[in-house]
Short mmCIF file of C-alpha atoms in Angstrom, two decimals:
data_model
loop_
_atom_site.label_atom_id
_atom_site.label_comp_id
_atom_site.label_asym_id
_atom_site.label_seq_id
_atom_site.Cartn_x
_atom_site.Cartn_y
_atom_site.Cartn_z
CA MET A 704 0.00 0.00 0.00
CA PHE A 705 0.98 3.62 -0.65
CA ASP A 706 3.54 2.82 -3.31
CA LEU A 707 4.82 5.93 -5.10
CA ALA A 708 7.38 4.16 -7.31
CA GLY A 709 7.80 6.00 -10.61
CA LYS A 710 6.11 9.14 -9.30
CA THR A 711 7.67 12.59 -8.95
CA ALA A 712 7.01 15.09 -6.19
CA LEU A 713 7.91 18.66 -5.25
CA VAL A 714 7.93 19.63 -1.58
CA THR A 715 8.27 23.33 -0.78
CA GLY A 716 9.70 24.37 2.56
CA ALA A 717 11.64 21.11 2.65
CA THR A 718 14.19 22.58 5.06
CA GLY A 719 11.67 22.71 7.88
CA GLY A 720 10.79 19.92 10.29
CA ILE A 721 7.48 19.04 8.66
CA GLY A 722 8.63 19.59 5.06
CA GLY A 723 11.76 17.52 5.59
CA ASP A 724 9.79 14.61 7.01
CA ILE A 725 7.26 14.81 4.16
CA ALA A 726 10.07 14.68 1.60
CA LYS A 727 11.73 11.74 3.35
CA LEU A 728 8.53 9.74 3.60
CA LEU A 729 7.49 10.31 -0.03
CA ALA A 730 10.97 9.28 -1.12
CA SER A 731 10.89 6.18 1.05
CA ALA A 732 7.61 5.22 -0.65
CA GLY A 733 9.48 5.33 -3.96
CA ALA A 734 8.87 8.84 -5.29
CA LYS A 735 11.60 10.98 -6.76
CA VAL A 736 11.40 14.17 -4.73
CA ALA A 737 12.46 17.73 -5.54
CA LEU A 738 13.23 19.73 -2.40
CA SER A 739 12.65 23.45 -2.43
CA GLY A 740 13.50 25.97 0.24
CA THR A 741 15.48 29.07 0.98
CA ARG A 742 18.37 27.53 2.93
CA ALA A 743 20.53 25.81 0.32
CA GLU A 744 22.85 24.11 2.80
CA ARG A 745 20.00 22.64 4.78
CA LEU A 746 18.36 21.46 1.55
CA GLN A 747 21.56 19.66 0.57
CA ALA A 748 21.65 18.00 3.96
CA VAL A 749 18.08 16.71 3.64
CA ALA A 750 18.82 15.59 0.08
CA ALA A 751 21.93 13.75 1.23
CA GLU A 752 19.89 11.97 3.87
CA ILE A 753 17.37 10.82 1.25
CA GLY A 754 20.01 9.79 -1.29
CA LYS A 755 19.43 9.18 -4.98
CA ASN A 756 15.69 9.90 -4.90
CA ALA A 757 16.21 13.57 -4.06
CA VAL A 758 17.03 16.61 -6.14
CA VAL A 759 17.41 20.16 -4.90
CA VAL A 760 15.70 23.24 -6.38
CA PRO A 761 16.41 26.25 -4.17
CA GLY A 762 13.81 29.00 -4.32
CA ASN A 763 12.35 31.84 -2.33
CA LEU A 764 8.57 32.02 -2.52
CA SER A 765 8.63 35.69 -1.45
CA ASP A 766 10.09 36.37 -4.87
CA PRO A 767 7.46 36.24 -7.68
CA GLU A 768 10.09 35.29 -10.26
CA SER A 769 11.20 32.37 -8.17
CA VAL A 770 7.55 31.25 -7.88
CA ALA A 771 6.99 31.59 -11.63
CA GLY A 772 9.94 29.38 -12.52
CA LEU A 773 9.83 26.77 -9.77
CA ILE A 774 7.60 24.10 -11.33
CA LYS A 775 9.62 24.14 -14.55
CA GLU A 776 12.90 23.97 -12.65
CA ALA A 777 11.61 21.10 -10.54
CA GLU A 778 10.43 19.19 -13.59
CA GLU A 779 13.80 19.66 -15.25
CA ALA A 780 15.62 18.49 -12.15
CA LEU A 781 13.27 15.52 -11.75
CA GLY A 782 13.57 14.62 -15.44
CA GLY A 783 9.81 14.47 -15.91
CA GLN A 784 6.47 16.11 -15.25
CA LEU A 785 5.25 16.55 -11.73
CA ASP A 786 2.79 14.04 -10.21
CA ILE A 787 2.61 15.34 -6.64
CA LEU A 788 2.86 18.93 -5.41
CA VAL A 789 3.14 19.51 -1.67
CA ASN A 790 2.68 23.18 -0.80
CA ASN A 791 4.30 23.12 2.61
CA ALA A 792 6.34 26.34 2.72
CA GLY A 793 4.94 28.97 5.02
CA ILE A 794 6.00 31.97 7.03
CA THR A 795 4.62 33.72 10.09
CA ARG A 796 4.69 37.41 11.04
CA ASP A 797 2.65 37.23 14.24
CA GLN A 798 1.29 40.41 15.75
CA LEU A 799 -1.95 41.62 17.27
CA ALA A 800 -4.19 43.01 14.56
CA MET A 801 -4.05 46.54 15.98
CA ARG A 802 -0.30 46.54 15.58
CA LEU A 803 0.00 44.47 12.40
CA LYS A 804 1.88 46.31 9.67
CA ASP A 805 0.64 46.25 6.09
CA GLU A 806 3.84 44.62 4.91
CA ASP A 807 3.54 41.81 7.45
CA TRP A 808 -0.02 41.13 6.37
CA GLN A 809 1.04 41.11 2.72
CA ALA A 810 4.19 39.02 3.15
CA VAL A 811 2.25 36.21 4.82
CA LEU A 812 -0.47 36.25 2.17
CA ASP A 813 2.06 36.38 -0.66
CA VAL A 814 3.93 33.27 0.46
CA ASN A 815 1.30 31.16 2.19
CA LEU A 816 -1.66 31.84 -0.07
CA THR A 817 -0.64 33.31 -3.42
CA ALA A 818 2.61 31.46 -4.08
CA ALA A 819 0.99 28.15 -3.17
CA PHE A 820 -1.87 28.78 -5.58
CA LYS A 821 0.47 29.77 -8.40
CA LEU A 822 2.54 26.62 -7.95
CA ALA A 823 -0.65 24.54 -8.09
CA ARG A 824 -1.84 26.31 -11.22
CA ASN A 825 1.54 25.94 -12.92
CA SER A 826 1.67 22.23 -12.21
CA LEU A 827 -1.76 21.45 -13.69
CA ARG A 828 -0.83 21.31 -17.34
CA GLY A 829 1.18 18.11 -17.09
CA MET A 830 -1.23 16.58 -14.58
CA MET A 831 -4.22 17.23 -16.86
CA LYS A 832 -2.51 15.58 -19.79
CA ARG A 833 -1.64 12.49 -17.83
CA ARG A 834 -5.03 12.39 -16.11
CA HIS A 835 -3.29 12.06 -12.79
CA GLY A 836 -2.11 14.48 -10.15
CA ARG A 837 -2.01 15.17 -6.44
CA ILE A 838 -1.95 18.66 -4.95
CA ILE A 839 -1.57 18.65 -1.19
CA ASN A 840 -1.63 21.90 0.71
CA ILE A 841 -0.36 22.16 4.25
CA THR A 842 -2.77 24.52 5.92
CA SER A 843 -3.23 24.88 9.68
CA ILE A 844 -5.73 24.38 12.44
CA VAL A 845 -5.72 28.16 12.92
CA GLY A 846 -7.12 28.62 9.42
CA VAL A 847 -10.29 27.04 10.78
CA THR A 848 -10.33 28.07 14.44
CA GLY A 849 -8.44 31.37 14.38
CA ASN A 850 -5.72 32.34 16.83
CA PRO A 851 -4.95 35.69 18.44
CA GLY A 852 -1.89 37.32 16.91
CA GLN A 853 -2.32 35.47 13.64
CA THR A 854 -4.92 37.33 11.57
CA ASN A 855 -2.59 37.26 8.57
CA TYR A 856 -1.60 33.61 8.97
CA SER A 857 -5.13 32.37 9.62
CA ALA A 858 -6.47 34.37 6.65
CA ALA A 859 -3.89 32.80 4.38
CA LYS A 860 -4.49 29.29 5.68
CA ALA A 861 -8.29 29.64 5.46
CA GLY A 862 -7.87 31.01 1.94
CA MET A 863 -5.82 27.98 1.02
CA ILE A 864 -8.66 25.68 2.11
CA GLY A 865 -11.03 27.78 -0.02
CA TRP A 866 -9.09 27.65 -3.25
CA SER A 867 -8.35 23.97 -2.73
CA LYS A 868 -12.08 23.25 -2.79
CA SER A 869 -12.68 25.31 -5.94
CA LEU A 870 -9.72 23.80 -7.75
CA ALA A 871 -10.71 20.30 -6.62
CA GLN A 872 -14.06 20.76 -8.36
CA GLU A 873 -12.43 22.06 -11.54
CA VAL A 874 -10.03 19.18 -12.04
CA ALA A 875 -11.66 16.17 -10.36
CA SER A 876 -12.78 14.72 -13.69
CA ARG A 877 -9.15 14.64 -14.83
CA GLY A 878 -7.91 12.36 -12.07
CA ILE A 879 -6.37 15.22 -10.10
CA THR A 880 -7.13 15.59 -6.41
CA VAL A 881 -6.60 18.71 -4.32
CA ASN A 882 -6.60 18.34 -0.55
CA CYS A 883 -5.32 20.04 2.58
CA VAL A 884 -3.64 18.68 5.67
CA ALA A 885 -4.17 20.83 8.76
CA PRO A 886 -1.63 20.22 11.52
CA GLY A 887 -2.40 21.14 15.09
CA PHE A 888 0.50 21.70 17.50
CA ILE A 889 3.50 19.85 16.14
CA THR A 890 6.92 19.53 17.74
CA THR A 891 9.19 21.69 15.58
CA ALA A 892 11.90 24.27 16.10
CA MET A 893 9.12 26.84 16.36
CA THR A 894 7.23 25.12 19.19
CA ASP A 895 10.46 24.17 21.01
CA GLU A 896 10.76 27.83 21.94
CA LEU A 897 7.65 27.71 24.12
CA ASP A 898 8.31 27.57 27.87
CA ASP A 899 6.91 24.84 30.11
CA GLY A 900 4.00 26.98 31.31
CA GLN A 901 2.93 27.70 27.74
CA LYS A 902 3.27 24.06 26.81
CA GLU A 903 1.19 22.93 29.75
CA LYS A 904 -1.58 25.31 28.77
CA LEU A 905 -1.50 24.04 25.20
CA LEU A 906 -1.57 20.40 26.21
CA ALA A 907 -4.63 20.98 28.41
CA ASN A 908 -6.59 21.53 25.19
CA ILE A 909 -5.30 18.48 23.38
CA PRO A 910 -7.24 15.30 24.18
CA ALA A 911 -4.32 13.15 23.02
CA GLY A 912 -2.27 14.79 25.81
CA ARG A 913 0.80 15.42 23.70
CA MET A 914 2.10 17.49 20.79
CA GLY A 915 2.10 15.91 17.35
CA GLU A 916 5.21 14.77 15.51
CA SER A 917 6.10 16.01 12.04
CA LYS A 918 6.18 12.42 10.80
CA GLU A 919 2.50 12.18 11.66
CA ILE A 920 1.82 15.02 9.23
CA ALA A 921 4.00 13.32 6.65
CA ALA A 922 1.91 10.14 6.98
CA ALA A 923 -1.27 12.08 6.16
CA VAL A 924 0.43 13.57 3.12
CA LEU A 925 1.60 10.15 1.95
CA TYR A 926 -1.95 8.83 2.11
CA LEU A 927 -3.35 11.75 0.11
CA ALA A 928 -0.52 11.36 -2.43
CA SER A 929 -1.25 7.68 -2.97
CA ASP A 930 -3.39 6.03 -5.63
CA GLU A 931 -5.53 4.69 -2.80
CA ALA A 932 -6.74 8.25 -2.03
CA ALA A 933 -8.03 8.81 -5.58
CA TYR A 934 -11.60 9.32 -4.36
CA VAL A 935 -10.68 11.89 -1.69
CA THR A 936 -10.69 15.47 -2.97
CA GLY A 937 -11.45 18.95 -1.70
CA GLN A 938 -10.99 17.75 1.86
CA THR A 939 -9.03 18.99 4.83
CA LEU A 940 -7.50 16.25 6.92
CA HIS A 941 -7.00 17.52 10.47
CA VAL A 942 -4.06 15.98 12.32
CA ASN A 943 -4.26 17.54 15.75
CA GLY A 944 -4.69 14.98 18.53
CA GLY A 945 -8.34 15.90 18.82
CA MET A 946 -7.81 19.52 19.82
CA ALA A 947 -10.45 20.58 17.30
CA MET A 948 -13.00 18.24 15.78
CA ILE A 949 -14.41 19.81 12.65
CA MET B 421 -9.35 19.81 -46.85
CA SER B 422 -6.21 21.46 -45.58
CA ASP B 423 -3.57 19.70 -43.56
CA VAL B 424 -4.32 21.97 -40.57
CA ALA B 425 -8.00 21.09 -40.70
CA ASP B 426 -7.19 17.37 -40.73
CA ARG B 427 -4.90 17.66 -37.74
CA VAL B 428 -7.34 19.83 -35.80
CA LYS B 429 -10.16 17.36 -36.42
CA LYS B 430 -7.99 14.44 -35.38
CA ILE B 431 -7.20 16.14 -32.05
CA VAL B 432 -10.88 16.91 -31.47
CA VAL B 433 -11.92 13.33 -32.22
CA GLU B 434 -9.24 11.92 -29.93
CA HIS B 435 -9.79 14.34 -27.12
CA LEU B 436 -13.56 14.46 -26.99
CA GLY B 437 -14.10 10.86 -28.05
CA VAL B 438 -16.67 11.84 -30.69
CA GLU B 439 -17.43 10.29 -34.09
CA GLU B 440 -15.33 11.73 -36.89
CA ASP B 441 -18.35 12.68 -39.01
CA LYS B 442 -19.71 14.86 -36.22
CA VAL B 443 -16.60 17.04 -36.32
CA THR B 444 -17.74 19.36 -39.09
CA GLU B 445 -16.17 22.78 -39.51
CA ASN B 446 -19.15 24.54 -38.02
CA ALA B 447 -19.49 22.22 -35.04
CA SER B 448 -19.33 24.03 -31.71
CA PHE B 449 -17.12 22.27 -29.16
CA ILE B 450 -19.54 22.85 -26.32
CA ASP B 451 -22.97 22.84 -28.00
CA ASP B 452 -22.43 20.14 -30.62
CA LEU B 453 -19.54 18.01 -29.39
CA GLY B 454 -20.30 17.81 -25.67
CA ALA B 455 -17.17 19.55 -24.43
CA ASP B 456 -17.14 21.21 -21.02
CA SER B 457 -15.16 24.36 -20.25
CA LEU B 458 -12.13 22.40 -19.08
CA ASP B 459 -12.20 20.38 -22.33
CA THR B 460 -11.91 23.61 -24.29
CA VAL B 461 -8.84 24.60 -22.24
CA GLU B 462 -7.31 21.22 -22.92
CA LEU B 463 -8.09 21.42 -26.63
CA VAL B 464 -6.32 24.75 -26.85
CA MET B 465 -3.33 23.22 -25.03
CA ALA B 466 -3.34 20.33 -27.49
CA PHE B 467 -3.49 22.69 -30.49
CA GLU B 468 -0.58 24.70 -29.09
CA GLU B 469 1.51 21.58 -28.83
CA GLU B 470 0.53 20.11 -32.19
CA PHE B 471 1.19 23.31 -34.10
CA GLY B 472 3.96 24.82 -31.98
CA CYS B 473 2.14 28.11 -31.59
CA GLU B 474 0.95 30.07 -28.62
CA ILE B 475 -2.76 30.83 -28.31
CA PRO B 476 -3.24 33.76 -25.92
CA ASP B 477 -6.18 33.64 -23.50
CA ASP B 478 -8.19 36.33 -25.28
CA ALA B 479 -7.86 34.47 -28.59
CA ALA B 480 -8.60 31.13 -26.94
CA GLU B 481 -11.89 32.48 -25.63
CA LYS B 482 -13.01 33.14 -29.20
CA ILE B 483 -12.25 29.63 -30.44
CA LEU B 484 -15.70 28.13 -30.13
CA THR B 485 -15.98 25.97 -33.24
CA VAL B 486 -13.74 23.68 -35.23
CA LYS B 487 -13.50 26.34 -37.91
CA ASP B 488 -12.45 28.99 -35.38
CA ALA B 489 -9.53 26.77 -34.39
CA ILE B 490 -8.49 26.05 -37.97
CA ASP B 491 -8.68 29.73 -38.93
CA PHE B 492 -6.65 30.85 -35.92
CA ILE B 493 -3.91 28.29 -36.49
CA GLU B 494 -3.70 28.91 -40.23
CA LYS B 495 -3.35 32.62 -39.54
CA ALA B 496 -0.83 32.13 -36.75
CA ASN B 497 1.31 29.73 -38.74
CA GLY B 498 0.73 31.37 -42.10
#
């Protein structure tokens, strides 16, 4: 089950904890994976860990030119058209709404919402022709529940769920599925910075009684990328230990 | 019949899975040949590849019949 042999994938934000684990798991299922991210050294390290099934395509999704060229570069590096796109890259610029600067609103929307959509759009041509494709967007629990200090981030993540549903309806008849995975609180470099008091408060709201692991997000992505998930489209799969049941 | 017309009709037959004799020059992709809006986008993509030309969006919107496609391509490649 969940065999991706012969398939190609692009994972954005592959230098992060979640993105790196997604790339590793897709590769271990047999896919050839292109890793994109801003930190070239870190990308090389992840690629080296994966071995021959990984290629590196550095890119900065804050830069529209980088976004415009990324799918083509990935397909060249992979030596074939893209089967699986994982829009994982994201940034945060947290601030209370009253203090949120225009540029911090815009930067988060540009990367998390707009760049992800453009990558999806640019990958459709090949997928339509081959009547097969998987677009998997990493959104967030806060796109559904909201979170103080994250008006920009939650707007972008909610928007991602919205366009995923529209696109899913447009391309379902061509064998292309578009889905979201919404992580809850996951152990990453970002959440490591929380102090014990903050963590305790968080855990009180998580029925599972623990934070999630990035490999648990990767497992959800692998499922949605597989042939077995062909009948699942326009959905958001919440991976959050029960902290929100939607 | 011109070479372009033959090739256009072949693409339409293959892509839409319709009988060859239904693909007359005046046939509308959507009204007569059962295409949906995504089919028309795909047909334009297929024409671009077959004939090595680029069909801009505003021109693509005006390609509604088999004849429209043939005329555009003959003009573009002429």
